[in-house]
Coordinates of C-alpha atoms and ligand atoms in Angstrom, one line a residue:
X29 CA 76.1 116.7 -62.5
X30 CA 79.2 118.0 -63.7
X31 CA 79.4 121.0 -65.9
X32 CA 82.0 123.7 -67.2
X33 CA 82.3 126.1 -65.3
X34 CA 80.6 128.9 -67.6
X35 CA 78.0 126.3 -68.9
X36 CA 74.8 128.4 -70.4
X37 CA 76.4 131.5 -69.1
X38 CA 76.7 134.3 -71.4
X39 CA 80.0 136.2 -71.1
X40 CA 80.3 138.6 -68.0
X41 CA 82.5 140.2 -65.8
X42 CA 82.9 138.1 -62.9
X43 CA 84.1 140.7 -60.2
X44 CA 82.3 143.7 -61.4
X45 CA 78.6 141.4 -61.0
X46 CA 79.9 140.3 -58.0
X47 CA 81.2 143.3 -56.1
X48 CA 77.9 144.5 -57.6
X49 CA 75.8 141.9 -55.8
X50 CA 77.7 142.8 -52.0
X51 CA 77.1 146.4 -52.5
X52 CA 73.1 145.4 -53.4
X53 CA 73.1 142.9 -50.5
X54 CA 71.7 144.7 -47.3
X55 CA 69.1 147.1 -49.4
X56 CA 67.7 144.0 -51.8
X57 CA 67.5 140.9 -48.4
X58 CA 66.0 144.3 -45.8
X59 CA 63.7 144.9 -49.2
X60 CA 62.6 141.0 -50.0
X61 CA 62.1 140.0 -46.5
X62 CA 59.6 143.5 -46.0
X63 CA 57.5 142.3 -49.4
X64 CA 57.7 138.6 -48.2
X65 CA 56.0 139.7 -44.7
X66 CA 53.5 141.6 -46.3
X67 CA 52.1 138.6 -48.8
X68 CA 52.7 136.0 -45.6
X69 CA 51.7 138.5 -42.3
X70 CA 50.8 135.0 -40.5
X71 CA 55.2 134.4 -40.3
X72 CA 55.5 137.7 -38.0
X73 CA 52.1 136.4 -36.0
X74 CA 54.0 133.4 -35.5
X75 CA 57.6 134.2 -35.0
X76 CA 57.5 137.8 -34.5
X77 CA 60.0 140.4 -35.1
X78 CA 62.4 137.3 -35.6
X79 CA 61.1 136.6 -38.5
X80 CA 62.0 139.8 -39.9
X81 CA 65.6 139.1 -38.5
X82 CA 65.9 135.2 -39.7
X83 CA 64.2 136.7 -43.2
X84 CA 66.8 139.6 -43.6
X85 CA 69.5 137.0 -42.7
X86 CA 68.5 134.0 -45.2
X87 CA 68.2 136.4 -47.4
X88 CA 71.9 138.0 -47.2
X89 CA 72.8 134.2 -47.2
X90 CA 71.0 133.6 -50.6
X91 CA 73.1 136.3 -52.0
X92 CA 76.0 135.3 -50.6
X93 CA 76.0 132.4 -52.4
X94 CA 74.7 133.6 -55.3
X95 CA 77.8 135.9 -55.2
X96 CA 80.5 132.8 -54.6
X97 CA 78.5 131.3 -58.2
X98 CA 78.9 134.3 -59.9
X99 CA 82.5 135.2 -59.2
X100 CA 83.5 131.1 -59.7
X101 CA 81.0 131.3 -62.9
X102 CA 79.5 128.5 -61.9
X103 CA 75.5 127.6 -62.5
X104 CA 75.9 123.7 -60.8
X105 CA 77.6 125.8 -57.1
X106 CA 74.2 127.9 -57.1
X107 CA 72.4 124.9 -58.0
X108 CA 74.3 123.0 -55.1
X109 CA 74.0 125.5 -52.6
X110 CA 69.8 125.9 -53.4
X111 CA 69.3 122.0 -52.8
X112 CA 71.1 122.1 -49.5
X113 CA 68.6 125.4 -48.1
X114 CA 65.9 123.5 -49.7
X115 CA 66.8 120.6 -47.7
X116 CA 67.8 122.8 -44.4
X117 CA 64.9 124.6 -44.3
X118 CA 62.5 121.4 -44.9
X119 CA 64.1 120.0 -41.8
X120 CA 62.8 122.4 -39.7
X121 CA 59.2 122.5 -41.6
X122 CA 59.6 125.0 -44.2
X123 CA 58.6 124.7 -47.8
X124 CA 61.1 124.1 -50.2
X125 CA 58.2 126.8 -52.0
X126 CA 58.9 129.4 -49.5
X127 CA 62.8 129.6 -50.4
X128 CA 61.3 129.4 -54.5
X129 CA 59.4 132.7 -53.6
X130 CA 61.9 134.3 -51.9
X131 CA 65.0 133.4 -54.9
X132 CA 61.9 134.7 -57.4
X133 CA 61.8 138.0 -55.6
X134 CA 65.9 138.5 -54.6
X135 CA 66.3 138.2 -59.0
X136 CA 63.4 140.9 -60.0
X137 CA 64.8 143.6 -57.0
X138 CA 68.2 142.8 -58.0
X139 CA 66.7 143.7 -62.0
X140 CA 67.0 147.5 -61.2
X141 CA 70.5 147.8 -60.2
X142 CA 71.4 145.4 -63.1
X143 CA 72.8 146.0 -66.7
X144 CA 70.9 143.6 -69.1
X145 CA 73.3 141.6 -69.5
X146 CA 74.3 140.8 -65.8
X147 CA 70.0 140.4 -65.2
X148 CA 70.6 137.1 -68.2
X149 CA 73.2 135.8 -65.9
X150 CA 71.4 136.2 -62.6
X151 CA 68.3 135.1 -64.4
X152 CA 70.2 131.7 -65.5
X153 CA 71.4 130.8 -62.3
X154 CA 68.0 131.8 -60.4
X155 CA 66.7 129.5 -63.2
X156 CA 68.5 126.5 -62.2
X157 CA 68.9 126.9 -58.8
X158 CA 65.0 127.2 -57.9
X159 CA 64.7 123.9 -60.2
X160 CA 66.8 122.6 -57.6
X161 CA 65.2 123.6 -54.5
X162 CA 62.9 120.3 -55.7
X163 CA 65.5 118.0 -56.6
X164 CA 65.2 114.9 -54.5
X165 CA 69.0 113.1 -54.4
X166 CA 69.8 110.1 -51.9
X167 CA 71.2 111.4 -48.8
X168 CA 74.9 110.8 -49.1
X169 CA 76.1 107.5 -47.2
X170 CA 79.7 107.0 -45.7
X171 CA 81.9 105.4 -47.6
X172 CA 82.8 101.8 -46.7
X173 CA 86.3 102.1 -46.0
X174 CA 88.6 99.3 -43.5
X175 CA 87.8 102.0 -40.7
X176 CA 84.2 101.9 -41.0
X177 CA 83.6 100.1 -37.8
X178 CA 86.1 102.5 -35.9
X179 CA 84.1 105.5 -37.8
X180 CA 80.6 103.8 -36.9
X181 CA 81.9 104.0 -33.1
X182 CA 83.8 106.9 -32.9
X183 CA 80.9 108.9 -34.2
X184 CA 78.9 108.0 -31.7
X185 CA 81.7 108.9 -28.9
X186 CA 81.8 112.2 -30.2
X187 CA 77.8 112.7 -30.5
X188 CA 77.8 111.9 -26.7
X189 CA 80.8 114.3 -26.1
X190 CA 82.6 111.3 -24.7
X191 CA 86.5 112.7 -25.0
X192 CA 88.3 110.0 -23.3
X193 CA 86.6 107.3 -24.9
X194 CA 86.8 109.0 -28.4
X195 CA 90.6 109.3 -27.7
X196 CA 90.7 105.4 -27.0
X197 CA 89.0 104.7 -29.8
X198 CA 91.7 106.3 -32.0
X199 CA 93.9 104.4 -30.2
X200 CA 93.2 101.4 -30.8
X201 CA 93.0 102.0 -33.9
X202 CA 96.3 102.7 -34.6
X203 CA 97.6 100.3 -32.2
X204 CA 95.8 97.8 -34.5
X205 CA 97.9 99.5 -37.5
X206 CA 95.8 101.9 -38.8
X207 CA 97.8 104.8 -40.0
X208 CA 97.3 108.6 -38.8
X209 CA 96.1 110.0 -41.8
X210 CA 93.9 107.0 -42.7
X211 CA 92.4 108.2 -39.3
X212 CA 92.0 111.5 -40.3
X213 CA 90.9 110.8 -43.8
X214 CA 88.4 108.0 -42.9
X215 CA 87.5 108.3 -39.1
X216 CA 87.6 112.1 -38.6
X217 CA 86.7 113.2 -42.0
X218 CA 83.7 111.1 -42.7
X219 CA 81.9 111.8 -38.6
X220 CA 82.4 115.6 -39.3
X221 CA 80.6 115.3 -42.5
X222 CA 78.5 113.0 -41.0
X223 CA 77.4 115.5 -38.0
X224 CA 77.0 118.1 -40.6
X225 CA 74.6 115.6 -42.2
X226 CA 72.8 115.5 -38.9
X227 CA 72.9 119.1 -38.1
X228 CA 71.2 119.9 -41.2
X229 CA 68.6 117.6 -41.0
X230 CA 67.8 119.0 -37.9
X231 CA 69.0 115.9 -35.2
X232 CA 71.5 117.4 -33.4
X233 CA 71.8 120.9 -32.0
X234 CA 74.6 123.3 -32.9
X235 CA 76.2 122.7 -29.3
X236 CA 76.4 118.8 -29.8
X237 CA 77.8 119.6 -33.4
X238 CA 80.3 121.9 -31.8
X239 CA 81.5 119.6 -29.1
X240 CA 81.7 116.9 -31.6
X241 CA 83.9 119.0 -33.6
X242 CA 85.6 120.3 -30.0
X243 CA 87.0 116.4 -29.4
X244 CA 87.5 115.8 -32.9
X245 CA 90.4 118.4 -32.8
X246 CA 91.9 117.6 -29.3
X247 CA 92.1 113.7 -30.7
X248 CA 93.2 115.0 -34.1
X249 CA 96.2 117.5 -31.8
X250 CA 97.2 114.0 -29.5
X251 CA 97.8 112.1 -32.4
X252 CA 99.3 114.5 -35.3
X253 CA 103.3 114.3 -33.8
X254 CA 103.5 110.3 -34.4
X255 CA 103.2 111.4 -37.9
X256 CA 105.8 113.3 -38.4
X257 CA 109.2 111.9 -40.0
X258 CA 112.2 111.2 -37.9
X259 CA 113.6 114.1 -39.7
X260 CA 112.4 117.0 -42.3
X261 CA 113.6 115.6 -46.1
X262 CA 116.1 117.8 -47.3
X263 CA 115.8 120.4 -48.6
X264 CA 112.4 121.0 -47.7
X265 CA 110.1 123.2 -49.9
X266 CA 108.1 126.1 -48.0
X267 CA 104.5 125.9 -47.8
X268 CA 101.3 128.4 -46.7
X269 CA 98.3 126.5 -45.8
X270 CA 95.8 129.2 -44.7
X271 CA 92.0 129.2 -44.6
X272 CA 90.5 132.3 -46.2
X273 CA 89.0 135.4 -44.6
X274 CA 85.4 134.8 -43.6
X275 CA 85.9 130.7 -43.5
X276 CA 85.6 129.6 -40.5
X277 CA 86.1 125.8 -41.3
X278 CA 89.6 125.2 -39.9
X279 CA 90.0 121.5 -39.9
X280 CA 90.7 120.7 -43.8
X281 CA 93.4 123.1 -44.0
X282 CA 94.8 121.5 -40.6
X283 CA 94.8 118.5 -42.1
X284 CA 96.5 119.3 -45.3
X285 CA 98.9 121.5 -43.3
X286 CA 99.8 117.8 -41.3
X287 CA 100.1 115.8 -44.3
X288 CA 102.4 118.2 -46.5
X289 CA 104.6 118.4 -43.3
X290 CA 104.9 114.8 -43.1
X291 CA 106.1 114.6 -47.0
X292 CA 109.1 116.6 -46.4
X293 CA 107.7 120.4 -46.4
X294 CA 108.2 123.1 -44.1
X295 CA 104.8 124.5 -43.6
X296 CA 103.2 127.6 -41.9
X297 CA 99.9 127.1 -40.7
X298 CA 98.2 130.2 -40.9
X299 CA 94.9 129.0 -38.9
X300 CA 91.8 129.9 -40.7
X301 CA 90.2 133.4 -41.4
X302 CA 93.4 135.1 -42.2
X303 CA 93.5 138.7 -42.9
X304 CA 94.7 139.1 -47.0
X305 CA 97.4 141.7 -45.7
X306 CA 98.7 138.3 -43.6
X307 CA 98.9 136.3 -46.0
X308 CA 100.4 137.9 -48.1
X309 CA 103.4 138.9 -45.9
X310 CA 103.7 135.5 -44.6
X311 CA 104.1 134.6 -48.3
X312 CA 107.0 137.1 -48.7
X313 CA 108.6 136.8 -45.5
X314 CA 108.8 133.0 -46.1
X315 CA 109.0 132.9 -49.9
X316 CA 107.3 130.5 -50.1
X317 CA 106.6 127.8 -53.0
X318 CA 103.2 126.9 -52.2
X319 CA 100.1 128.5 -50.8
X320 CA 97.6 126.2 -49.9
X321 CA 93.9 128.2 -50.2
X322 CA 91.4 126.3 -47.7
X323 CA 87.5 126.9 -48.6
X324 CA 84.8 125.7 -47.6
X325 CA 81.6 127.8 -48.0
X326 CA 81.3 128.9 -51.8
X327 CA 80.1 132.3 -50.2
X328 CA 84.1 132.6 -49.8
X329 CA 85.3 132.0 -52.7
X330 CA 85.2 136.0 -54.1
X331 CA 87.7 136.0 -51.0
X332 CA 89.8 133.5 -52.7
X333 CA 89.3 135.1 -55.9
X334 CA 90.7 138.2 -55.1
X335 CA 93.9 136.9 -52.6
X336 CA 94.9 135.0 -55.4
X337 CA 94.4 138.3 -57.0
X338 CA 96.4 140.2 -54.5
X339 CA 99.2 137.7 -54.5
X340 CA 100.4 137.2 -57.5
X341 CA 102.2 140.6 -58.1
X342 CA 104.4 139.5 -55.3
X343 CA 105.9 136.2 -56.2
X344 CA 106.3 134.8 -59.9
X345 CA 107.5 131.5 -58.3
X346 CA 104.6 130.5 -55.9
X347 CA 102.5 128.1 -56.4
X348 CA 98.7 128.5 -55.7
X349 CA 96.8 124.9 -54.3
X350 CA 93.2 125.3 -53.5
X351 CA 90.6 122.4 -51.6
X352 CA 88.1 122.2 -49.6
X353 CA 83.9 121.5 -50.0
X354 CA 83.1 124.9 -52.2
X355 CA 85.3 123.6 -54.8
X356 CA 84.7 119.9 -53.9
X357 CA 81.6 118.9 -56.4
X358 CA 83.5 121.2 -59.2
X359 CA 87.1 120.2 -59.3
X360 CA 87.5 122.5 -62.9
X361 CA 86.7 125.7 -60.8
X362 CA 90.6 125.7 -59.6
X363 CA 91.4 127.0 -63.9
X364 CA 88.4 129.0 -63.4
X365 CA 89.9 131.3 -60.1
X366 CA 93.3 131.5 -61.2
X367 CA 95.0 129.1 -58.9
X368 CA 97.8 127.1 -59.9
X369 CA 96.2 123.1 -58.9
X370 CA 93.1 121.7 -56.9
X371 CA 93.1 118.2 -54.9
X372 CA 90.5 116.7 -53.3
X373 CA 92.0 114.8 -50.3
X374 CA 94.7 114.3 -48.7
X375 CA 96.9 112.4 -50.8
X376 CA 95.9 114.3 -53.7
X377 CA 97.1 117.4 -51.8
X378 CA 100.5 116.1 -51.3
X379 CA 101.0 114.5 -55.5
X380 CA 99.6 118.1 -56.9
X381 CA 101.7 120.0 -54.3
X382 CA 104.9 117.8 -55.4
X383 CA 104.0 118.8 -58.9
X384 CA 103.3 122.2 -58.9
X385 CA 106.6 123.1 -57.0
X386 CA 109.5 120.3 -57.9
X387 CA 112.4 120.6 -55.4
X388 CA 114.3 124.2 -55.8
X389 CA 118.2 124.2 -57.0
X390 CA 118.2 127.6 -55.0
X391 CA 118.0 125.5 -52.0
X392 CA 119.2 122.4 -52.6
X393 CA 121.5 121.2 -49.8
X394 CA 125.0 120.0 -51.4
X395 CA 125.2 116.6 -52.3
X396 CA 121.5 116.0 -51.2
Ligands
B12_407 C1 82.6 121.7 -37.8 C2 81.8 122.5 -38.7 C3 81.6 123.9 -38.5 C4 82.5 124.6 -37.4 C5 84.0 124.7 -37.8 C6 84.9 124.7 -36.6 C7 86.3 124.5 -37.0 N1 87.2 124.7 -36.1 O1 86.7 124.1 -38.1 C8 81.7 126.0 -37.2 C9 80.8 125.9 -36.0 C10 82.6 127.2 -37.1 C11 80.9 126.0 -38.5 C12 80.3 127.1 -38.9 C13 79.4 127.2 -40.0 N2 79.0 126.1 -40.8 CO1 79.8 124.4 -40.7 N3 80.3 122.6 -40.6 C14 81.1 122.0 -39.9 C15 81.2 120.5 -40.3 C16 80.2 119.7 -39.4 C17 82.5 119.8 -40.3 C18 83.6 120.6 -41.1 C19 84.9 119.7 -41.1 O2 85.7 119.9 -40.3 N4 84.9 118.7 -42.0 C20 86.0 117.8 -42.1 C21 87.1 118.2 -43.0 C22 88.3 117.3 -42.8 O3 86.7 118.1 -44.3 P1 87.0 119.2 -45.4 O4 87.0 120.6 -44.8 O5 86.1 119.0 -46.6 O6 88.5 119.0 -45.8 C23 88.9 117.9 -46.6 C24 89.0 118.2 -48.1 O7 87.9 119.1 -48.5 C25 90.3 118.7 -48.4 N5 90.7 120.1 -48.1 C26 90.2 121.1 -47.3 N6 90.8 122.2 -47.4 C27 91.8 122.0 -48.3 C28 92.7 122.9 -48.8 C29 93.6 122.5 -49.8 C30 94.6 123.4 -50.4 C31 93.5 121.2 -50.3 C32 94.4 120.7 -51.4 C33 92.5 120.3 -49.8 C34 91.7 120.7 -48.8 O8 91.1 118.0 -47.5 C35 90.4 117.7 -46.3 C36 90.7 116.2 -46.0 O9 90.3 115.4 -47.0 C37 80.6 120.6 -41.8 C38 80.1 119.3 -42.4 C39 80.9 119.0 -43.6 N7 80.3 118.4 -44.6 O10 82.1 119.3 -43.7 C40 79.6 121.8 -41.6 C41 79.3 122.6 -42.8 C42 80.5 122.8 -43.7 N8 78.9 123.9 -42.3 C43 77.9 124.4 -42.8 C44 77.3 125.7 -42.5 C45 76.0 126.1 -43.1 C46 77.9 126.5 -41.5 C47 77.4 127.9 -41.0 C48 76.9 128.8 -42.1 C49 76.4 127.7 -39.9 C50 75.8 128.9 -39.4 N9 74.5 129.1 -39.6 O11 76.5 129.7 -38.8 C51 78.7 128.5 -40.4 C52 79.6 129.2 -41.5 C53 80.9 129.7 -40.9 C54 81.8 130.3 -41.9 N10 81.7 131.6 -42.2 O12 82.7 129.6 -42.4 C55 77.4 123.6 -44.0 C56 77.8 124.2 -45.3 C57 76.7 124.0 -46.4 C58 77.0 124.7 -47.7 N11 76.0 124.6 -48.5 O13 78.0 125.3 -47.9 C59 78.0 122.2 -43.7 C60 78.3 121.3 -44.9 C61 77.0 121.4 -42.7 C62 75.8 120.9 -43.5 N12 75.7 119.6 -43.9 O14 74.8 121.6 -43.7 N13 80.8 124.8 -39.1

């Protein structure tokens, strides 16, 4: 599905509901999980006092996310985010009806501390998001793509923590002509998503999905400098690529951070979970063109929201790119934020970052 962002949403104020929503978040999830033990006392027989802790957790979670919808004004992210718990928590034998319950009772505790008006909008994306929690979509395949065989096997290298062999496999690979970023696009891109895959369907632990990711980023270091031109284009353009603070997904904006250097930019890579104050003297110190805004969890994006925010007072020039999987499924949220351009992928990153900042007279080298 693919909506505007404000579809069926009656007019609000984005950042006063959200800001709102954190301040409500520890007293409503500590509130909902205490009612939700009461009606089902056979959770703490069973799990004991961590089931109060997992409870008071999901539940900040929920909110969470329902926070990244409302400050991106966006019913299909909320819907999004309630099929993957759904799905989640089924994997490891809970009730898509347990997360309805507990959605039910986070929207009539967050009534009180509501105006009317923000209760319609809560109310609308509660509405579709526990129609979601039922929704039954294919599981996503990897693509087919020339690299599917290398993909196919280096997935498996990595699921076994095999380092050396994954390294081999990439490789090969390239000895056989593939490029780097075809590598990283269609080999390291598509295992990742597809150990996420496996994660949440509950077949591999978090420590095999962390030493997957572990090698994926010490093959991904090995092979990034035989990417690089001979020599930076003149005169090359200055670019951010950060992730935002809370994200801890670091290997999209690494990635993007690679590519733009390859097309002739001089990039900063600002790692991922960068402090606003950072950012935002990076930005000056380098004055730059572009700032590249990595997110992946739509819980973030009030983070994104409000560096965009914070940085625009500083620079009139600069550019604002944002990617990564909480803007993935809604490409129109980029308007929506206030950036400046969205992209998808990799290539995409590199044509929308050529367009929002054409090459600088300022800087232009003489007779370049
Ligand atoms: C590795 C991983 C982690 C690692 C990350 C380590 C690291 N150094 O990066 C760690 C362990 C930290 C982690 C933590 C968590 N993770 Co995680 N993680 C993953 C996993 C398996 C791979 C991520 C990745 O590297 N993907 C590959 C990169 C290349 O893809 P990408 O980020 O989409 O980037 C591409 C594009 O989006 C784009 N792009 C990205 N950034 C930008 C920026 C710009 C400007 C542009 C133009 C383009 C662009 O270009 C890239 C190349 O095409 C994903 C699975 C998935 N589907 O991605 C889950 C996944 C993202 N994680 C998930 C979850 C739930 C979590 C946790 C909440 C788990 C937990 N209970 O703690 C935490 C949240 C942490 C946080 N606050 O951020 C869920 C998110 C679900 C959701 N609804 O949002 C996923 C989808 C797994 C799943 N299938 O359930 N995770």
């Amino acid at each position: 599905m693919n909506d505007s962002p404000q579809r069926d949403l009656p007019p609000y104020d984005r950042t006063a509901l959200g800001d709102r929503l954190q301040q409500l978040t520890p007293e409503i999830a500590e509130q909902v999980t205490r009612a939700f033990l009461e009606r089902h006392p056979e959770w703490l027989s069973k799990y004991g006092e961590r089931a109060r802790k997992f409870g008071i957790e999901d539940a900040r979670f929920h909110i969470d996310f329902l926070r990244g919808a409302v400050e991106a004004g966006s019913v299909q992210a909320f819907e999004d985010y309630c099929e993957w718990a759904a799905r989640l928590l089924q994997s490891r034998a809970v009730a898509s009806r347990f997360l309805v319950e507990n959605l039910m009772q986070i929207e009539t505790a967050l009534g009180a501390g509501l105006s009317p008006e923000e209760q319609a909008v809560i109310a609308r994306m509660m509405e579709a998001g526990r129609a979601a929690c039922d929704r039954d979509k294919a599981r996503p395949a990897c693509p087919d793509t020339p690299l599917s065989l290398t993909r196919a096997v280096y997935l498996q290298s990595i699921l076994i923590g095999a380092r050396a062999g994954s390294v081999r496999i990439v490789e090969e690979a390239l000895k056989n002509g593939a490029g780097v970023f075809d590598i990283y696009a269609q080999v390291f891109q598509e295992s990742l998503y597809e150990v996420g895959r496996l994660w949440q369907e509950g077949k591999i632990s978090v420590s095999v999905e962390h030493r997957a990711t572990a090698i994926t980023q010490f093959v991904m270091a090995g092979i990034y400098s035989r990417a690089m031109p001979a020599r930076p284009s003149a005169p090359p353009r200055q670019a951010i690529v950060t992730g935002v603070a809370g994200e801890l997904h670091q290997i999209g904006a690494n990635m993007v951070a690679d590519v733009l250097e390859n097309a002739g930019w001089n990039v900063e890579f600002l790692g991922t979970d960068a402090p606003h104050a950072g950012i935002v003297d990076a930005v000056r110190a380098q004055d730059s063109d572009l700032l590249c805004i990595s997110a992946t969890m739509l819980s973030n994006v009030p983070n994104v929201v409000s560096l965009i925010r914070d940085l625009r007072p500083h620079s009139s020039r600069l550019r604002v790119l944002i990617g990564g999987s909480a803007f993935r499924s809604k490409p129109e949220l980029w308007m929506a934020i206030g950036a400046d351009g969205f992209a998808a992928d990799l290539s995409g990153a590199v044509e929308v970052a050529n367009r929002l900042s054409p090459r600088r007279a300022d800087r232009e080298t003489p007779g370049a």
